Amino acid sequence: MLTGLKNTLLITAGALVIGIVIGVVIASIRSSFDKNKESLKMRGGIGYYILAFLNFICKIYLTIIRGTPVVVQLMIAYFIVFVSAKDGVPVGMLAFGINSGAYVAEIFRAGIMSIDNGQFEAGRSLGFNYFQTMRYIVVPQMFKSVLPTLCNEFIALLKETSVVGYVGVIDITKAGNVIAGVTYSYYIPLLTVAAIYLVMVMILSYFVGKLEKRLRKNER
């Protein structure tokens, strides 16, 4: 069971990092296109078409990932893409990270789009270009506003990893099934698995609540 707990936490943490990286890239591309498409179109040049193409690719990614079950994506990654992989943990990290990235991207994009246009104008008045404005002015404010939602995505991701046993990885759920198969009793093992997940989610929810209170306090 301890091995299962370790693998669950390892996959969740790795997937969260991958998801955040993907989310930042996609949110930056999509929000840049949404905010600058008119000005880029008026200027002409290849910049508009490059950004439009990247935005189109991002939309395809979001549609596919959000429109298919995560367990199917996991099985495609393990049995088709990385068919020669001997360890399912890195594959699980990547599969769940790619899945989480689609949702994190929309969280970040919503956060960026919620920032008042005056902040972008302030950046331009300081001589910043768009990406410098994003880095030094917009993104710090965006992270502050989306952090609670991002933490909730982390909780959802933790629970979603319970299907990683489909590719032979011993996580908490798989460990419970193995114990149940040996003891011929599902009552105690599965209730124990449920209790472990519940405790982890309650702990994370507690810290998310504390974080939200601190953020609200700092805004006053």
XYZ file of N, CA and C in Angstrom:
660
model
N 0.824 -1.211 0.000
C 0.000 0.000 0.000
C 0.865 1.271 0.000
N 2.018 1.195 0.701
C 2.910 2.358 0.736
C 3.504 2.642 -0.642
N 3.815 1.566 -1.377
C 4.305 1.744 -2.749
C 3.239 2.405 -3.613
N 1.992 1.974 -3.418
C 0.886 2.574 -4.159
C 0.708 4.045 -3.832
N 0.840 4.391 -2.545
C 0.724 5.791 -2.131
C 1.849 6.627 -2.740
N 3.065 6.075 -2.723
C 4.212 6.791 -3.299
C 4.000 7.041 -4.791
N 3.566 6.014 -5.515
C 3.344 6.168 -6.958
C 2.221 7.154 -7.259
N 1.166 7.123 -6.451
C 0.054 8.059 -6.644
C 0.521 9.500 -6.491
N 1.256 9.768 -5.415
C 1.739 11.131 -5.171
C 2.776 11.550 -6.210
N 3.622 10.609 -6.635
C 4.650 10.904 -7.631
C 4.027 11.261 -8.974
N 3.055 10.456 -9.401
C 2.383 10.711 -10.680
C 1.614 12.025 -10.625
N 0.934 12.268 -9.511
C 0.157 13.501 -9.372
C 1.054 14.733 -9.428
N 2.160 14.701 -8.677
C 3.074 15.851 -8.655
C 3.712 16.081 -10.022
N 4.179 15.000 -10.654
C 4.793 15.134 -11.976
C 3.816 15.638 -13.015
N 2.593 15.103 -12.971
C 1.565 15.528 -13.928
C 1.189 16.986 -13.719
N 1.179 17.429 -12.464
C 0.834 18.825 -12.187
C 1.878 19.768 -12.781
N 3.152 19.419 -12.631
C 4.222 20.252 -13.199
C 4.101 20.317 -14.720
N 3.910 19.150 -15.346
C 3.752 19.109 -16.807
C 2.525 19.911 -17.228
N 1.431 19.736 -16.487
C 0.194 20.447 -16.805
C 0.340 21.953 -16.702
N 1.079 22.413 -15.693
C 1.286 23.858 -15.524
C 2.118 24.414 -16.676
N 3.171 23.694 -17.063
C 4.018 24.152 -18.179
C 3.197 24.244 -19.462
N 2.449 23.178 -19.765
C 1.601 23.182 -20.961
C 0.554 24.285 -20.864
N -0.046 24.415 -19.685
C -1.090 25.411 -19.490
C -0.606 26.827 -19.698
N 0.592 27.131 -19.190
C 1.156 28.476 -19.353
C 1.389 28.784 -20.827
N 1.962 27.816 -21.556
C 2.257 28.027 -22.979
C 0.974 28.250 -23.770
N -0.004 27.375 -23.571
C -1.249 27.469 -24.346
C -2.039 28.715 -23.964
N -2.116 29.003 -22.670
C -2.845 30.200 -22.235
C -2.199 31.465 -22.786
N -0.873 31.497 -22.837
C -0.170 32.665 -23.380
C -0.479 32.851 -24.862
N -0.464 31.741 -25.606
C -0.749 31.821 -27.044
C -2.182 32.269 -27.288
N -3.126 31.638 -26.597
C -4.538 31.938 -26.843
C -4.914 33.345 -26.391
N -4.425 33.757 -25.228
C -4.748 35.103 -24.748
C -4.053 36.167 -25.596
N -2.837 35.871 -26.067
C -2.134 36.813 -26.951
C -2.910 37.007 -28.242
N -3.437 35.912 -28.783
C -4.218 36.008 -30.018
C -5.509 36.789 -29.779
N -6.189 36.476 -28.673
C -7.459 37.151 -28.383
C -7.280 38.654 -28.192
N -6.194 39.042 -27.521
C -5.998 40.455 -27.197
C -5.334 41.249 -28.321
N -4.591 40.562 -29.189
C -3.794 41.287 -30.187
C -4.176 40.997 -31.630
N -5.176 40.170 -31.860
C -5.461 39.764 -33.246
C -5.862 40.945 -34.130
N -6.624 41.887 -33.571
C -7.065 43.025 -34.387
C -5.893 43.924 -34.770
N -5.039 44.218 -33.784
C -3.893 45.092 -34.074
C -2.905 44.413 -35.012
N -2.685 43.101 -34.825
C -1.772 42.377 -35.704
C -2.321 42.289 -37.119
N -3.637 42.130 -37.214
C -4.264 42.035 -38.535
C -4.147 43.355 -39.283
N -4.288 44.458 -38.544
C -4.189 45.773 -39.176
C -2.763 46.061 -39.652
N -1.788 45.600 -38.875
C -0.398 45.832 -39.255
C 0.001 45.005 -40.478
N -0.641 43.842 -40.615
C -0.252 42.941 -41.691
C 1.008 42.174 -41.314
N 1.605 41.509 -42.247
C 2.809 40.743 -41.960
C 2.482 39.317 -41.559
N 3.548 38.554 -41.328
C 3.394 37.127 -41.054
C 3.056 36.838 -39.594
N 3.283 37.825 -38.712
C 3.052 37.615 -37.286
C 1.642 37.172 -36.970
N 0.671 37.803 -37.610
C -0.734 37.461 -37.368
C -1.007 36.016 -37.747
N -0.491 35.573 -38.879
C -0.778 34.228 -39.376
C -0.093 33.157 -38.527
N 1.102 33.468 -38.042
C 1.791 32.525 -37.153
C 1.003 32.347 -35.863
N 0.585 33.469 -35.266
C -0.173 33.407 -34.019
C -1.525 32.743 -34.232
N -2.171 33.016 -35.360
C -3.460 32.390 -35.669
C -3.303 30.883 -35.835
N -2.215 30.458 -36.472
C -1.964 29.025 -36.658
C -1.715 28.343 -35.317
N -0.887 28.965 -34.467
C -0.619 28.400 -33.141
C -1.893 28.330 -32.310
N -2.728 29.358 -32.400
C -3.999 29.364 -31.688
C -4.902 28.235 -32.180
N -4.887 27.986 -33.480
C -5.680 26.903 -34.069
C -5.211 25.540 -33.555
N -3.892 25.333 -33.488
C -3.335 24.082 -32.964
C -3.737 23.892 -31.505
N -3.677 24.971 -30.731
C -4.064 24.906 -29.315
C -5.532 24.529 -29.159
N -6.388 25.072 -30.009
C -7.812 24.759 -29.942
C -8.072 23.295 -30.280
N -7.323 22.751 -31.242
C -7.458 21.327 -31.573
C -7.048 20.470 -30.376
N -5.923 20.819 -29.765
C -5.449 20.100 -28.575
C -6.498 20.120 -27.469
N -7.045 21.291 -27.182
C -8.046 21.421 -26.127
C -9.294 20.605 -26.442
N -9.722 20.625 -27.696
C -10.922 19.888 -28.092
C -10.725 18.387 -27.924
N -9.582 17.882 -28.373
C -9.318 16.440 -28.291
C -9.165 15.991 -26.845
N -8.368 16.705 -26.071
C -8.081 16.289 -24.696
C -9.327 16.383 -23.821
N -10.075 17.453 -23.948
C -11.270 17.612 -23.112
C -12.444 16.791 -23.615
N -12.353 16.304 -24.856
C -13.463 15.545 -25.430
C -13.310 14.044 -25.359
N -12.191 13.562 -24.790
C -11.970 12.121 -24.667
C -11.652 11.767 -23.215
N -12.025 10.552 -22.771
C -11.775 10.157 -21.377
C -10.283 10.048 -21.075
N -9.912 10.420 -19.876
C -8.504 10.395 -19.497
C -7.961 8.974 -19.500
N -8.799 7.986 -19.156
C -8.318 6.600 -19.138
C -7.982 6.124 -20.546
N -8.725 6.593 -21.540
C -8.424 6.245 -22.936
C -7.109 6.892 -23.358
N -6.899 8.141 -22.967
C -5.640 8.825 -23.277
C -4.463 8.096 -22.631
N -4.661 7.634 -21.401
C -3.616 6.896 -20.687
C -3.265 5.606 -21.413
N -4.276 4.875 -21.841
C -4.047 3.600 -22.521
C -3.417 3.804 -23.900
N -3.804 4.864 -24.595
C -3.170 5.179 -25.884
C -1.688 5.488 -25.675
N -1.396 6.266 -24.627
C -0.003 6.628 -24.342
C 0.835 5.397 -24.025
N 0.279 4.467 -23.245
C 1.060 3.310 -22.779
C 1.127 2.191 -23.813
N 0.000 1.879 -24.434
C -0.058 0.716 -25.321
C 0.227 1.038 -26.789
N 0.209 2.325 -27.163
C 0.440 2.688 -28.563
C 1.667 3.588 -28.716
N 1.659 4.725 -28.020
C 2.748 5.696 -28.198
C 4.046 5.199 -27.564
N 3.973 4.764 -26.304
C 5.161 4.288 -25.588
C 5.045 2.788 -25.335
N 4.821 2.045 -26.400
C 4.562 0.610 -26.279
C 5.751 -0.146 -25.692
N 6.961 0.372 -25.848
C 8.152 -0.311 -25.333
C 8.515 0.119 -23.913
N 7.725 0.990 -23.325
C 8.027 1.481 -21.974
C 7.905 0.354 -20.952
N 8.903 0.245 -20.089
C 8.887 -0.791 -19.058
C 8.284 -0.288 -17.750
N 8.333 1.003 -17.547
C 7.809 1.611 -16.322
C 6.628 2.505 -16.681
N 5.479 2.216 -16.084
C 4.281 2.981 -16.400
C 4.178 4.307 -15.670
N 5.029 4.522 -14.660
C 4.939 5.758 -13.872
C 5.247 6.998 -14.717
N 6.379 7.040 -15.454
C 6.624 8.221 -16.300
C 5.559 8.416 -17.371
N 5.075 7.304 -17.933
C 4.010 7.401 -18.939
C 2.748 7.978 -18.309
N 2.444 7.529 -17.090
C 1.288 8.064 -16.377
C 1.432 9.549 -16.100
N 2.630 9.959 -15.681
C 2.888 11.388 -15.458
C 2.596 12.190 -16.720
N 3.139 11.710 -17.842
C 2.986 12.432 -19.101
C 1.531 12.470 -19.554
N 0.856 11.318 -19.474
C -0.537 11.248 -19.926
C -1.440 12.145 -19.086
N -1.302 12.051 -17.768
C -2.127 12.890 -16.897
C -1.710 14.358 -16.998
N -0.420 14.603 -17.234
C 0.043 15.981 -17.400
C -0.530 16.629 -18.644
N -0.550 15.872 -19.751
C -1.131 16.390 -20.992
C -2.619 16.644 -20.811
N -3.288 15.734 -20.103
C -4.720 15.923 -19.845
C -4.961 17.138 -18.960
N -4.204 17.235 -17.884
C -4.380 18.358 -16.959
C -4.039 19.686 -17.614
N -3.065 19.666 -18.535
C -2.652 20.893 -19.207
C -3.784 21.595 -19.925
N -4.724 20.810 -20.468
C -5.861 21.406 -21.177
C -6.738 22.216 -20.228
N -6.936 21.689 -19.025
C -7.786 22.383 -18.052
C -7.038 23.535 -17.383
N -5.751 23.318 -17.110
C -4.939 24.390 -16.531
C -4.834 25.564 -17.502
N -4.735 25.259 -18.797
C -4.647 26.313 -19.813
C -5.866 27.219 -19.776
N -7.041 26.620 -19.639
C -8.260 27.425 -19.591
C -8.360 28.218 -18.293
N -7.839 27.648 -17.203
C -7.803 28.383 -15.933
C -6.909 29.613 -16.068
N -5.709 29.411 -16.613
C -4.776 30.526 -16.802
C -5.323 31.544 -17.797
N -5.922 31.053 -18.874
C -6.455 31.965 -19.888
C -7.552 32.839 -19.293
N -8.433 32.228 -18.498
C -9.490 33.005 -17.850
C -8.891 34.044 -16.907
N -7.810 33.654 -16.211
C -7.150 34.599 -15.317
C -6.527 35.762 -16.059
N -5.879 35.468 -17.193
C -5.258 36.532 -17.995
C -6.313 37.463 -18.575
N -7.398 36.878 -19.098
C -8.444 37.690 -19.718
C -9.192 38.537 -18.694
N -9.123 38.135 -17.413
C -9.810 38.910 -16.372
C -9.016 40.144 -15.946
N -7.737 40.188 -16.325
C -6.907 41.346 -15.980
C -7.347 42.549 -16.807
N -7.532 43.666 -16.135
C -7.997 44.878 -16.812
C -7.002 45.327 -17.883
N -7.537 45.815 -18.996
C -6.682 46.284 -20.092
C -5.764 47.428 -19.672
N -6.151 48.133 -18.611
C -5.307 49.208 -18.105
C -3.945 48.714 -17.647
N -3.887 47.441 -17.206
C -2.607 46.870 -16.791
C -1.671 46.707 -17.984
N -2.250 46.314 -19.122
C -1.445 46.190 -20.342
C -0.971 47.565 -20.812
N -1.855 48.555 -20.698
C -1.484 49.915 -21.088
C -0.394 50.469 -20.172
N -0.478 50.099 -18.885
C 0.558 50.535 -17.943
C 1.909 49.948 -18.324
N 1.890 48.686 -18.763
C 3.130 48.056 -19.208
C 3.718 48.752 -20.419
N 2.861 49.107 -21.365
C 3.338 49.804 -22.564
C 3.901 51.182 -22.214
N 3.265 51.843 -21.236
C 3.751 53.168 -20.833
C 5.120 53.089 -20.163
N 5.447 51.907 -19.618
C 6.762 51.703 -19.010
C 7.804 51.243 -20.028
N 7.372 51.105 -21.275
C 8.301 50.690 -22.328
C 8.405 49.192 -22.499
N 7.496 48.431 -21.846
C 7.519 46.980 -21.975
C 6.840 46.562 -23.271
N 7.346 45.489 -23.888
C 6.592 44.884 -24.981
C 5.531 43.960 -24.385
N 4.774 43.275 -25.239
C 3.651 42.471 -24.739
C 4.126 41.377 -23.788
N 5.195 40.681 -24.156
C 5.648 39.557 -23.342
C 6.280 40.025 -22.036
N 6.944 41.168 -22.044
C 7.463 41.727 -20.794
C 6.326 42.157 -19.879
N 5.279 42.721 -20.473
C 4.099 43.102 -19.693
C 3.459 41.875 -19.060
N 3.381 40.793 -19.843
C 2.822 39.543 -19.322
C 3.664 39.032 -18.158
N 4.979 39.052 -18.330
C 5.875 38.466 -17.333
C 5.898 39.256 -16.033
N 6.005 40.572 -16.129
C 6.240 41.378 -14.934
C 4.970 41.958 -14.304
N 3.903 42.074 -15.080
C 2.694 42.723 -14.562
C 1.498 41.781 -14.514
N 1.208 41.136 -15.648
C -0.036 40.364 -15.760
C 0.051 39.017 -15.052
N 1.103 38.234 -15.335
C 1.196 36.873 -14.799
C 1.203 36.835 -13.270
N 1.955 37.717 -12.570
C 1.872 37.688 -11.103
C 0.456 37.913 -10.577
N -0.290 38.835 -11.188
C -1.675 39.062 -10.778
C -2.557 37.882 -11.149
N -2.295 37.295 -12.316
C -3.079 36.159 -12.775
C -2.918 34.971 -11.837
N -1.679 34.678 -11.439
C -1.436 33.556 -10.545
C -2.164 33.743 -9.221
N -2.177 34.958 -8.740
C -2.853 35.233 -7.474
C -4.343 34.961 -7.568
N -4.953 35.289 -8.697
C -6.397 35.121 -8.851
C -6.799 33.679 -9.143
N -5.915 32.909 -9.797
C -6.294 31.548 -10.201
C -5.736 30.477 -9.276
N -4.927 30.857 -8.296
C -4.280 29.865 -7.441
C -5.271 28.938 -6.741
N -6.363 29.441 -6.152
C -7.333 28.521 -5.542
C -7.928 27.538 -6.546
N -8.267 28.014 -7.742
C -8.814 27.136 -8.778
C -7.776 26.123 -9.220
N -6.530 26.550 -9.293
C -5.447 25.647 -9.666
C -5.268 24.555 -8.612
N -5.417 24.907 -7.363
C -5.332 23.920 -6.284
C -6.468 22.908 -6.381
N -7.649 23.362 -6.754
C -8.774 22.442 -6.941
C -8.521 21.496 -8.110
N -7.854 21.973 -9.147
C -7.462 21.108 -10.266
C -6.475 20.049 -9.785
N -5.603 20.421 -8.858
C -4.652 19.475 -8.279
C -5.392 18.373 -7.526
N -6.433 18.742 -6.802
C -7.233 17.754 -6.081
C -7.930 16.813 -7.058
N -8.507 17.375 -8.116
C -9.170 16.551 -9.135
C -8.166 15.618 -9.807
N -6.971 16.118 -10.062
C -5.929 15.311 -10.690
C -5.530 14.145 -9.796
N -5.435 14.400 -8.505
C -5.100 13.346 -7.546
C -6.091 12.193 -7.633
N -7.370 12.506 -7.716
C -8.395 11.459 -7.795
C -8.403 10.768 -9.153
N -8.101 11.516 -10.211
C -8.092 10.930 -11.552
C -6.999 9.884 -11.720
N -5.910 10.009 -10.974
C -4.811 9.049 -11.119
C -5.192 7.656 -10.635
N -6.367 7.498 -10.058
C -6.806 6.184 -9.574
C -7.002 5.179 -10.704
N -7.012 5.644 -11.965
C -7.187 4.729 -13.100
C -5.850 4.290 -13.691
N -4.733 4.714 -13.092
C -3.424 4.392 -13.660
C -3.129 2.897 -13.583
N -3.874 2.183 -12.756
C -3.713 0.734 -12.670
C -4.035 0.016 -13.965
N -4.747 0.681 -14.869
C -5.065 0.086 -16.171
C -3.808 -0.224 -16.976
N -2.711 0.453 -16.691
C -1.461 0.203 -17.418
C -0.438 -0.492 -16.523
N -0.917 -1.142 -15.474
C -0.063 -1.973 -14.643
C 0.706 -1.267 -13.550
N 0.445 0.000 -13.331
C 1.127 0.738 -12.259
C 0.432 0.457 -10.932
N 1.220 0.170 -9.917
C 0.661 -0.071 -8.585
C 0.453 1.267 -7.891
N -0.779 1.761 -7.948
C -1.132 2.962 -7.179
C -1.975 2.510 -5.994
N -2.596 3.452 -5.309
C -3.382 3.089 -4.130
C -4.533 2.164 -4.504
N -5.263 2.505 -5.553
C -6.420 1.704 -5.961
C -5.997 0.313 -6.399
N -4.945 0.238 -7.213
C -4.446 -1.057 -7.679
C -3.961 -1.901 -6.514
N -3.283 -1.273 -5.552
C -2.808 -1.992 -4.371
C -3.979 -2.568 -3.590
N -5.060 -1.795 -3.474
C -6.255 -2.294 -2.800
C -6.851 -3.492 -3.513
N -6.870 -3.450 -4.842
C -7.391 -4.575 -5.619
C -6.519 -5.818 -5.467
N -5.202 -5.613 -5.428
C -4.281 -6.742 -5.251
C -4.496 -7.395 -3.894
N -4.598 -6.570 -2.864
C -4.831 -7.099 -1.511
C -6.167 -7.831 -1.454
N -7.184 -7.257 -2.087
C -8.504 -7.896 -2.105
C -8.453 -9.234 -2.831
N -7.658 -9.322 -3.906
C -7.540 -10.575 -4.644
C -6.846 -11.659 -3.842
N -5.917 -11.254 -2.985
C -5.193 -12.223 -2.161
C -6.039 -12.684 -0.980
N -6.738 -11.756 -0.360
C -7.519 -12.067 0.845
C -8.943 -12.520 0.534
N -9.361 -12.384 -0.729
C -10.734 -12.706 -1.158
C -11.776 -11.897 -0.391
N -11.376 -10.714 0.009
C -12.295 -9.815 0.713
C -12.073 -8.400 0.190
N -13.117 -7.784 -0.330
C -13.012 -6.435 -0.882
C -13.418 -5.367 0.131
N -14.018 -5.770 1.207
C -14.584 -4.818 2.160
C -13.504 -3.915 2.754
N -12.548 -4.499 3.464
C -11.516 -3.715 4.149
C -10.570 -3.016 3.169
N -10.032 -3.712 2.142
C -9.094 -3.037 1.233
C -9.684 -1.821 0.525
N -10.893 -1.951 -0.014
C -11.470 -0.837 -0.768
C -11.902 0.306 0.139
N -12.392 -0.016 1.328
C -12.726 1.047 2.279
C -11.462 1.781 2.733
N -10.368 1.027 2.862
C -9.091 1.652 3.219
C -8.617 2.596 2.117
N -8.739 2.143 0.857
C -8.377 2.991 -0.283
C -9.206 4.269 -0.288
N -10.518 4.114 -0.097
C -11.404 5.281 -0.076
C -11.023 6.234 1.055
N -10.683 5.665 2.218
C -10.316 6.494 3.373
C -9.021 7.263 3.109
N -8.048 6.612 2.450
C -6.776 7.280 2.149
C -7.003 8.459 1.206
N -7.785 8.225 0.148
C -8.091 9.325 -0.778
C -8.833 10.450 -0.064
N -9.784 10.080 0.779
C -10.569 11.088 1.490
C -9.682 11.935 2.391
N -8.766 11.290 3.099
C -7.861 12.019 3.990
C -6.966 12.964 3.186
N -6.416 12.473 2.072
C -5.549 13.326 1.247
C -6.315 14.524 0.691
N -7.539 14.282 0.216
C -8.345 15.373 -0.334
C -8.721 16.370 0.757
N -9.053 15.872 1.943
C -9.400 16.766 3.050
C -8.207 17.631 3.453
N -7.013 17.033 3.468
C -5.811 17.799 3.810
C -5.557 18.884 2.768
N -5.637 18.505 1.494
C -5.432 19.483 0.422
C -6.501 20.570 0.451
N -7.748 20.171 0.696
C -8.845 21.144 0.759
C -8.643 22.124 1.905
N -8.104 21.630 3.010
C -7.833 22.498 4.156
C -6.818 23.580 3.785
N -5.742 23.160 3.122
C -4.713 24.130 2.739
C -5.212 25.081 1.651
N -6.066 24.581 0.757
C -6.663 25.460 -0.255
C -7.523 26.522 0.418
N -8.308 26.105 1.416
C -9.136 27.053 2.151
C -8.303 28.101 2.869
N -7.208 27.669 3.497
C -6.316 28.614 4.174
C -5.704 29.592 3.171
N -5.352 29.069 1.999
C -4.764 29.908 0.960
C -5.756 30.949 0.469
N -7.004 30.534 0.259
C -8.036 31.470 -0.193
C -8.261 32.574 0.834
N -8.271 32.217 2.117
C -8.459 33.218 3.170
C -7.302 34.213 3.193
N -6.088 33.698 3.006
C -4.919 34.582 3.015
C -4.945 35.533 1.824
N -5.346 35.014 0.659
C -5.420 35.862 -0.528
C -6.480 36.943 -0.371
N -7.636 36.564 0.196
C -8.693 37.559 0.427
C -8.240 38.604 1.435
N -7.487 38.166 2.444
C -7.000 39.094 3.463
C -6.008 40.080 2.863
N -5.157 39.602 1.958
C -4.154 40.470 1.328
C -4.770 41.482 0.378
N -5.978 41.164 -0.143
C -6.639 42.072 -1.078
C -7.277 43.261 -0.379
N -7.470 43.157 0.933
C -8.129 44.247 1.667
C -7.173 45.426 1.869
